[in-house]
Amino acid sequence: MTDIAARPVSCLRGVGPRMSEKLAEAGVEQLQDLLFHLPLRYQDRTRVTPIGALQAGSDVVVEGEVRVADIAFGRRRSLVCRIQDSTGTLSLRFFHFSAAQKNNLEPGSRLRCYGEVRRGASGLEMYHPEYQLLGEDEAVVDESLTPVYPTSAGITQNSWRKLCSQALDMMAGSSLPELLPGTVNPGMNLVEALQYLHAPPPDAPQELIRECRHPAQLRLALEELVAHNLSLEKLRRQQQALGSNSMTAGEGAMREFIAGLPFALTGAQQTVVEEIFTDLCRGLPMLRLVQGDVGSGKTVVAACAARQVMECGFQVAIMAPTEILAEQHRESFAAWFEPLGISPLVLSGRVKGKARLQALEDIASGAAQLIIGTHALFQADVAFQQLGLVVVDEQHRFGVHQRLSLTDKGLRPHQLVMTATPIPRTLSMVAYADLDCSVIDELPPGRQPVQTALISDQKRPQIIERVRAACEQGRQAYWVCTLIEESEALECQAAEATWQELSDQLPGITVALVHGRLKPAEKEAVMQRFKSGEVQLLVATTVIEVGVDVPNASLMIIENPERLGLAQLHQLRGRVGRGTEASHCVLLFKTPLGNQGKARLTAMRESTDGFYIAERDLELRGPGEVLGTRQTGLMEFRIADIQLHGDLLDRVKELAGEIADHHPAQVDPLIRRWLGSAERFATV
């Protein structure tokens, strides 16, 4: 990158300390930030429209002579200025004005105005148009479309236009280096693309620009995606260049462990176990993402990896997002490993006092081989003797810094990242380019797909009767209350009201309540009663999205499902159908149902395929929501859009490989241009 692009914006005219501060709030600190601050849309100010040809609803430029400017008194005081050309008369109305403004609009002066034409009390009007007084040397109309920039921090459109124009002029004088290889440069160089998008010609195809498919936009999106891919690959190479411990000695123990399981692994599980085994033996840190639909058996795959690593004398840390899920893992791992003399140690926020001190001592000494925990594992006082494997479950619940802080506790430990939220291919190619990906795409034998029904809440009494019938037949059910207001307290109140209603209407059936405001011990006690069968109907908030495995539960009611994303609905639905009985999920929606809500719920009814649902979720909600709020920073591209530019990703991967192999000097400048200092955390 040339020095010119990295210069601070304070070098521009009109940028003093206060404006610099405002620009910094908008993420604009260097000239390159201005160059990549692209318009949201454009206005056509390249031609003047005769007043007599105006139509309501159009945005136009008009010119005319001021006939009169008076203050009108009605429901709202306003300044009304009437201008006239040879074809007609137009009123300009200002609700916010000054005496100086009124005095400047003298009869006989000429104005050029831009604004939206509306129907008003005196015929066609413009409200608060942009305008300029025309002198004897009449100003020419704009030669290009006028940009409308995304704005914040109190910076006006006029300021953005002046600043971006200055930055473009400075760039044109010095040029920006081309960092993509000339052999694959897509038709338009970087400078041409930026100049076009900041000031398109009058005949620019605006529909193509709105769809982000203009060659200038594709040129920039391609380079930005290449930079992100190179950043992830660079991180991967840095981690692998340091090497890691080879776990070849544990192969026999892992095979023996698999043979001793009370069930046979599916073909998909066996394939993933083999991929993990190969990684562990290479002497390079494993970086593998395992995707598997709810109930596909990811936990036992992680257990196989853990057995191999522990046999080699290393510790294993399993990181879960909630205490409920950590406890679920403890039960599963205890059943598999305690016969081998290995007891899992749980470290969570509720382990306190002497118990915590003892746990920390056991981890530090190596007495604890298998450690299962929540965010408590990240804390500075947790020191491992020899951490060999980190398993991150439901990875989208954790932030980037958290995963890195845990891997920093070991000597380049292997990483196994698991998610039951399938990630669309386009998203994984961007978000997880530093990870090898495995997919468990097969459910264990005997599992039946959950049947899903969409039912209006007007039929709530019939649904309650359906729950009664299921419970009387010996089955168990969930009733999920989703967030109605953006407040956990209100969500819990709604759940409590539903619990009271169902308890009153279902005498003889044990109804329990669990929500996020219960203390961990209270929450666990309720869940244990449900798992043991003592509770027949569990009313819950979305706290039960992950980590609950009750094979006898075969019915789930989800209230207000239209308020949730598809991935979360799919996760919730995965709490039933974990046994061999036919299971059902009822989406109890409120009427009327909006178009997007209808699209989401229809997708849920049509399919139980997590990958299909993930693709639909990406279409409907965008990548930031699909990855989870903790990861949205990853997806804050300046120009690229995963949904609109997904078709570029195969080319991006190929191009990034070519640059890394044949033009290595371009890698760091590309990353700095698009990511700046953010590259360390350009992965999750």
XYZ file of C-alpha atoms in Angstrom, residues 65-73 78-84 89-94 97-109 111 131 133:
38
model
C -36.997 32.272 -10.179
C -38.156 33.111 -6.660
C -41.555 34.807 -6.878
C -42.319 35.053 -3.162
C -41.034 33.722 0.206
C -43.421 34.082 3.155
C -44.041 32.486 6.535
C -47.244 30.439 6.576
C -49.131 29.884 9.841
C -43.380 27.021 7.864
C -41.434 29.056 5.337
C -42.998 28.729 1.870
C -41.037 29.833 -1.181
C -42.651 29.756 -4.626
C -40.385 29.402 -7.659
C -41.372 29.609 -11.315
C -44.793 27.034 -10.470
C -43.535 24.932 -7.513
C -43.716 25.510 -3.738
C -40.711 24.822 -1.500
C -41.687 24.297 2.150
C -39.297 24.526 5.145
C -35.661 27.771 8.949
C -33.952 30.951 10.063
C -34.577 34.646 9.401
C -31.349 34.761 7.378
C -32.608 31.945 5.156
C -35.869 33.794 4.492
C -34.005 37.002 3.682
C -31.721 35.184 1.202
C -34.707 33.951 -0.804
C -35.340 37.339 -2.362
C -37.869 37.657 -5.203
C -36.073 37.652 -8.540
C -33.169 35.440 -7.397
C -32.567 28.766 -7.341
C -30.872 24.208 -2.941
C -28.601 30.310 -5.284
